[in-house]
Amino acid sequence: MILGLVALGAPLGDSCLSRGMTSMPPISLAHPLSLVSAIFTPWIGAGIVLLIGFFASYLTALSWADLTYVLPATAFGNVIVALFARFWLHESISWQRWAGIVLITVGVGFVTQGPSLTERPVESAEPDEAVEGRVR
Amino acid sequence: MTGVHPGAWAAAAMIAAVVLTSTAGEVLTAAAMKSVGDLDEIRAKSGLKGAIRGVVTCPLFFMGVFFLSLSFFSLLFALNHLSLSLAAPASASLTLITNAIAGKIFLRENVDRRRWISAGLVCVGVYFLAH
């Protein structure tokens, strides 16, 4: 579920930011405060909330899984965006993109079949405490 | 380099900057979260405040965020000089490979054949998807 939130949060958050920023008038570097007011628009606010959710889920996933397990799984978000574009926005998808979707899906399916965390030997100095920690 | 049409070496340097800073950020963040411990367990024991305290009191986490910020600005700089269809897929794909190498070396993760194949498949898939 956490990996699902990671995969969904980033692309949806980026999409909201993109939608919000393109609907705003051009922002000049001479008026940087107009960027602050952009934060309070609905699309950009929603994008920021989604990206905060993404980062919290990403950190949670990294606390119990290897980086080399989490990163390929998060790439599945690209597939979700492409399918979203195809079936909701009715955009056409080239054969290269379908090939990309298949490769990412196979790659993510492949890595998630394996262990999520590298097994490390338990320190022998405090065996009782280690066992107690696991039971708790 | 004219700034409008950067040469191949300049383009490679820009993409390398994105990939290296992103990899450093990801590895440092992952190391920070491993040192903090399982956030689900911490939250169950000490609540959300305890989990947040655990993260924000870890110096490695801020080093990771610093490099991730550098990566973000490097990407913005690269996008200012290179086309999106080159910079985005190239950096996203290469980062998967460099993270697998860095995870094995610095985090001592067990990057077995399954993970190498998966990283390779996703890397090629991201490249195709962005074209």
Tab-separated table of C-alpha atoms in Angstrom:
chain	number	residue	atom	x	y	z
A	1	MET	CA	0.000	0.000	0.000
A	2	ILE	CA	2.865	2.362	0.885
A	3	LEU	CA	4.538	1.622	-2.462
A	4	GLY	CA	1.208	2.298	-4.181
A	5	LEU	CA	1.012	5.700	-2.485
A	6	VAL	CA	4.608	6.425	-3.572
A	7	ALA	CA	3.840	5.422	-7.165
A	8	LEU	CA	0.606	7.449	-7.296
A	9	GLY	CA	1.593	10.510	-5.240
A	10	ALA	CA	4.450	11.818	-7.386
A	11	PRO	CA	2.802	11.690	-10.833
A	12	LEU	CA	-0.550	12.969	-9.534
A	13	GLY	CA	1.170	15.759	-7.585
A	14	ASP	CA	3.253	16.773	-10.610
A	15	SER	CA	0.125	16.736	-12.789
A	16	CYS	CA	-1.714	19.025	-10.349
A	17	LEU	CA	1.250	21.429	-10.225
A	18	SER	CA	1.474	21.442	-14.019
A	19	ARG	CA	-2.272	22.071	-14.359
A	20	GLY	CA	-2.148	24.863	-11.785
A	21	MET	CA	0.931	26.595	-13.184
A	22	THR	CA	-0.243	26.516	-16.806
A	23	SER	CA	-3.561	28.083	-15.841
A	24	MET	CA	-1.755	31.016	-14.188
A	25	PRO	CA	-0.491	34.108	-16.004
A	26	PRO	CA	3.288	34.169	-16.702
A	27	ILE	CA	5.278	34.825	-13.519
A	28	SER	CA	8.199	37.224	-13.804
A	29	LEU	CA	11.358	36.964	-11.705
A	30	ALA	CA	10.791	40.647	-10.948
A	31	HIS	CA	7.690	39.677	-8.938
A	32	PRO	CA	8.671	36.529	-7.034
A	33	LEU	CA	5.908	37.057	-4.462
A	34	SER	CA	3.353	36.042	-7.081
A	35	LEU	CA	4.802	32.521	-6.700
A	36	VAL	CA	3.730	32.583	-3.052
A	37	SER	CA	0.163	33.440	-4.010
A	38	ALA	CA	0.234	30.489	-6.440
A	39	ILE	CA	0.529	28.135	-3.458
A	40	PHE	CA	-2.990	29.053	-2.368
A	41	THR	CA	-4.659	28.170	-5.673
A	42	PRO	CA	-6.628	24.874	-5.528
A	43	TRP	CA	-4.626	22.852	-8.085
A	44	ILE	CA	-1.214	23.850	-6.738
A	45	GLY	CA	-2.359	23.377	-3.153
A	46	ALA	CA	-3.603	19.890	-4.043
A	47	GLY	CA	-0.308	19.170	-5.822
A	48	ILE	CA	1.709	20.212	-2.781
A	49	VAL	CA	-0.422	18.045	-0.465
A	50	LEU	CA	0.024	15.054	-2.807
A	51	LEU	CA	3.791	15.592	-3.033
A	52	ILE	CA	4.073	15.839	0.772
A	53	GLY	CA	2.132	12.557	0.949
A	54	PHE	CA	4.495	11.077	-1.648
A	55	PHE	CA	7.610	12.103	0.301
A	56	ALA	CA	6.225	10.779	3.607
A	57	SER	CA	5.337	7.444	1.949
A	58	TYR	CA	8.740	7.316	0.227
A	59	LEU	CA	10.574	7.850	3.534
A	60	THR	CA	8.401	5.208	5.215
A	61	ALA	CA	9.151	2.725	2.420
A	62	LEU	CA	12.897	3.423	2.702
A	63	SER	CA	12.743	2.759	6.449
A	64	TRP	CA	11.811	-0.905	5.887
A	65	ALA	CA	12.929	-1.702	2.329
A	66	ASP	CA	16.109	-1.404	0.281
A	67	LEU	CA	16.625	1.551	-2.055
A	68	THR	CA	17.167	-0.870	-4.948
A	69	TYR	CA	13.730	-2.371	-4.180
A	70	VAL	CA	11.802	0.903	-3.720
A	71	LEU	CA	13.095	2.837	-6.755
A	72	PRO	CA	12.027	0.406	-9.523
A	73	ALA	CA	8.652	0.039	-7.810
A	74	THR	CA	8.124	3.809	-7.790
A	75	ALA	CA	8.728	3.908	-11.555
A	76	PHE	CA	5.325	2.229	-11.896
A	77	GLY	CA	3.872	5.727	-11.480
A	78	ASN	CA	4.965	6.465	-15.064
A	79	VAL	CA	2.785	3.587	-16.238
A	80	ILE	CA	-0.187	4.913	-14.255
A	81	VAL	CA	0.189	8.350	-15.853
A	82	ALA	CA	0.387	6.829	-19.360
A	83	LEU	CA	-2.719	4.689	-18.785
A	84	PHE	CA	-4.484	7.676	-17.249
A	85	ALA	CA	-3.665	9.710	-20.389
A	86	ARG	CA	-4.872	6.902	-22.662
A	87	PHE	CA	-8.175	5.987	-21.028
A	88	TRP	CA	-9.260	9.247	-19.371
A	89	LEU	CA	-7.788	11.918	-21.627
A	90	HIS	CA	-8.080	9.687	-24.746
A	91	GLU	CA	-4.541	10.516	-25.856
A	92	SER	CA	-2.949	8.182	-28.370
A	93	ILE	CA	-0.037	6.068	-27.147
A	94	SER	CA	2.707	5.060	-29.579
A	95	TRP	CA	4.077	1.504	-29.730
A	96	GLN	CA	7.253	2.710	-27.984
A	97	ARG	CA	5.181	3.841	-25.017
A	98	TRP	CA	3.277	0.550	-24.897
A	99	ALA	CA	6.666	-1.207	-24.973
A	100	GLY	CA	7.815	1.032	-22.108
A	101	ILE	CA	4.669	0.207	-20.113
A	102	VAL	CA	5.226	-3.522	-20.603
A	103	LEU	CA	8.936	-3.320	-19.676
A	104	ILE	CA	8.289	-1.298	-16.502
A	105	THR	CA	5.420	-3.575	-15.459
A	106	VAL	CA	7.569	-6.679	-15.960
A	107	GLY	CA	10.520	-5.044	-14.158
A	108	VAL	CA	8.410	-3.974	-11.169
A	109	GLY	CA	6.684	-7.365	-11.014
A	110	PHE	CA	10.095	-9.025	-11.119
A	111	VAL	CA	11.651	-7.028	-8.273
A	112	THR	CA	8.611	-7.222	-5.998
A	113	GLN	CA	8.737	-11.039	-6.115
A	114	GLY	CA	12.073	-10.910	-4.277
A	115	PRO	CA	12.921	-9.904	-0.704
A	116	SER	CA	12.390	-6.213	0.096
A	117	LEU	CA	15.212	-5.918	2.617
A	118	THR	CA	18.781	-7.224	2.664
A	119	GLU	CA	19.162	-9.699	5.498
A	120	ARG	CA	21.909	-8.631	7.896
A	121	PRO	CA	23.467	-10.849	10.562
A	122	VAL	CA	22.270	-10.022	14.077
A	123	GLU	CA	25.029	-8.587	16.291
A	124	SER	CA	26.219	-11.397	18.542
A	125	ALA	CA	27.139	-9.022	21.406
A	126	GLU	CA	23.542	-8.649	22.621
A	127	PRO	CA	21.633	-11.700	21.375
A	128	ASP	CA	18.951	-11.621	24.062
A	129	GLU	CA	18.091	-7.982	23.379
A	130	ALA	CA	17.876	-8.618	19.631
A	131	VAL	CA	15.474	-11.494	20.112
A	132	GLU	CA	13.440	-9.473	22.561
A	133	GLY	CA	13.259	-6.623	20.025
A	134	ARG	CA	11.861	-8.902	17.366
A	135	VAL	CA	9.203	-10.316	19.695
A	136	ARG	CA	8.036	-6.832	20.586
B	1	MET	CA	29.179	26.081	-26.204
B	2	THR	CA	26.715	28.690	-27.368
B	3	GLY	CA	24.074	28.105	-24.732
B	4	VAL	CA	21.467	27.446	-27.397
B	5	HIS	CA	22.924	24.263	-28.887
B	6	PRO	CA	25.188	22.690	-26.311
B	7	GLY	CA	27.683	20.142	-27.578
B	8	ALA	CA	27.553	16.466	-26.767
B	9	TRP	CA	30.045	16.801	-23.914
B	10	ALA	CA	28.150	19.712	-22.362
B	11	ALA	CA	24.875	17.784	-22.603
B	12	ALA	CA	26.518	14.722	-21.045
B	13	ALA	CA	27.926	16.874	-18.231
B	14	MET	CA	24.509	18.365	-17.471
B	15	ILE	CA	22.849	14.942	-17.381
B	16	ALA	CA	25.726	13.547	-15.306
B	17	ALA	CA	25.257	16.365	-12.777
B	18	VAL	CA	21.560	15.477	-12.420
B	19	VAL	CA	22.292	11.756	-12.117
B	20	LEU	CA	25.143	12.108	-9.604
B	21	THR	CA	23.394	14.591	-7.306
B	22	SER	CA	20.181	12.569	-7.452
B	23	THR	CA	22.038	9.344	-6.623
B	24	ALA	CA	23.858	11.009	-3.712
B	25	GLY	CA	20.548	12.352	-2.403
B	26	GLU	CA	18.726	9.022	-2.703
B	27	VAL	CA	21.546	7.063	-1.055
B	28	LEU	CA	21.916	9.541	1.821
B	29	THR	CA	18.146	9.607	2.377
B	30	ALA	CA	17.984	5.803	2.324
B	31	ALA	CA	20.908	5.599	4.782
B	32	ALA	CA	19.159	8.123	7.025
B	33	MET	CA	15.917	6.141	7.063
B	34	LYS	CA	17.769	2.894	7.802
B	35	SER	CA	19.477	4.588	10.774
B	36	VAL	CA	16.141	5.951	12.039
B	37	GLY	CA	14.455	2.530	11.860
B	38	ASP	CA	11.037	1.287	10.760
B	39	LEU	CA	8.785	4.362	10.781
B	40	ASP	CA	5.642	2.253	11.136
B	41	GLU	CA	6.979	0.766	14.376
B	42	ILE	CA	8.145	4.152	15.682
B	43	ARG	CA	4.737	5.661	14.907
B	44	ALA	CA	2.973	2.803	16.687
B	45	LYS	CA	5.181	3.307	19.735
B	46	SER	CA	5.699	7.089	19.877
B	47	GLY	CA	2.990	8.467	17.612
B	48	LEU	CA	3.340	10.649	14.524
B	49	LYS	CA	5.322	13.282	16.442
B	50	GLY	CA	7.843	10.646	17.478
B	51	ALA	CA	8.267	9.509	13.864
B	52	ILE	CA	8.716	13.077	12.628
B	53	ARG	CA	11.195	13.780	15.447
B	54	GLY	CA	13.158	10.672	14.502
B	55	VAL	CA	13.481	11.864	10.903
B	56	VAL	CA	14.238	15.556	11.489
B	57	THR	CA	16.893	14.844	14.124
B	58	CYS	CA	18.925	12.750	11.682
B	59	PRO	CA	21.713	14.824	10.018
B	60	LEU	CA	22.000	12.347	7.120
B	61	PHE	CA	18.401	13.141	6.181
B	62	PHE	CA	19.193	16.831	5.684
B	63	MET	CA	22.304	15.964	3.656
B	64	GLY	CA	20.076	13.795	1.474
B	65	VAL	CA	17.509	16.561	1.052
B	66	PHE	CA	20.329	18.992	0.199
B	67	PHE	CA	21.575	16.755	-2.628
B	68	LEU	CA	18.014	16.087	-3.845
B	69	SER	CA	17.517	19.869	-4.018
B	70	LEU	CA	20.772	20.193	-5.975
B	71	SER	CA	19.495	17.499	-8.311
B	72	PHE	CA	16.224	19.393	-8.816
B	73	PHE	CA	18.027	22.619	-9.724
B	74	SER	CA	20.486	20.700	-11.942
B	75	LEU	CA	17.502	19.263	-13.789
B	76	LEU	CA	15.973	22.726	-14.186
B	77	PHE	CA	19.305	23.968	-15.574
B	78	ALA	CA	19.537	20.992	-17.939
B	79	LEU	CA	15.968	21.551	-19.127
B	80	ASN	CA	16.891	25.148	-19.854
B	81	HIS	CA	19.540	23.979	-22.334
B	82	LEU	CA	18.412	20.541	-23.508
B	83	SER	CA	15.155	19.218	-24.850
B	84	LEU	CA	12.772	17.564	-22.372
B	85	SER	CA	12.707	14.371	-24.440
B	86	LEU	CA	16.460	13.974	-23.903
B	87	ALA	CA	17.075	15.278	-20.378
B	88	ALA	CA	14.128	13.689	-18.536
B	89	PRO	CA	14.350	10.062	-19.763
B	90	ALA	CA	18.153	9.999	-19.812
B	91	SER	CA	18.466	11.230	-16.232
B	92	ALA	CA	15.565	9.095	-14.938
B	93	SER	CA	16.912	5.930	-16.581
B	94	LEU	CA	20.563	6.396	-15.660
B	95	THR	CA	19.655	7.226	-12.062
B	96	LEU	CA	18.144	3.745	-11.664
B	97	ILE	CA	21.428	2.142	-12.706
B	98	THR	CA	23.680	4.429	-10.628
B	99	ASN	CA	21.418	3.879	-7.608
B	100	ALA	CA	21.765	0.111	-7.995
B	101	ILE	CA	25.575	0.484	-8.071
B	102	ALA	CA	25.613	2.980	-5.183
B	103	GLY	CA	23.170	0.839	-3.164
B	104	LYS	CA	25.499	-2.132	-3.513
B	105	ILE	CA	28.666	-0.177	-2.660
B	106	PHE	CA	27.538	2.320	-0.017
B	107	LEU	CA	24.434	0.744	1.524
B	108	ARG	CA	25.744	-2.833	1.120
B	109	GLU	CA	22.395	-3.929	-0.254
B	110	ASN	CA	22.106	-7.356	-1.769
B	111	VAL	CA	21.678	-6.307	-5.409
B	112	ASP	CA	21.158	-9.770	-6.847
B	113	ARG	CA	20.497	-10.744	-10.447
B	114	ARG	CA	16.778	-10.166	-9.991
B	115	ARG	CA	17.341	-6.522	-9.016
B	116	TRP	CA	19.860	-5.886	-11.791
B	117	ILE	CA	17.453	-7.269	-14.391
B	118	SER	CA	14.586	-5.270	-12.900
B	119	ALA	CA	16.628	-2.043	-12.889
B	120	GLY	CA	17.616	-2.677	-16.512
B	121	LEU	CA	14.035	-3.382	-17.628
B	122	VAL	CA	12.650	-0.309	-15.845
B	123	CYS	CA	15.522	1.820	-17.199
B	124	VAL	CA	14.762	0.864	-20.824
B	125	GLY	CA	11.021	1.129	-20.105
B	126	VAL	CA	11.323	4.698	-18.788
B	127	TYR	CA	13.362	5.623	-21.859
B	128	PHE	CA	10.695	4.224	-24.205
B	129	LEU	CA	7.858	5.762	-22.222
B	130	ALA	CA	9.343	9.244	-22.434
B	131	HIS	CA	9.612	9.094	-26.236
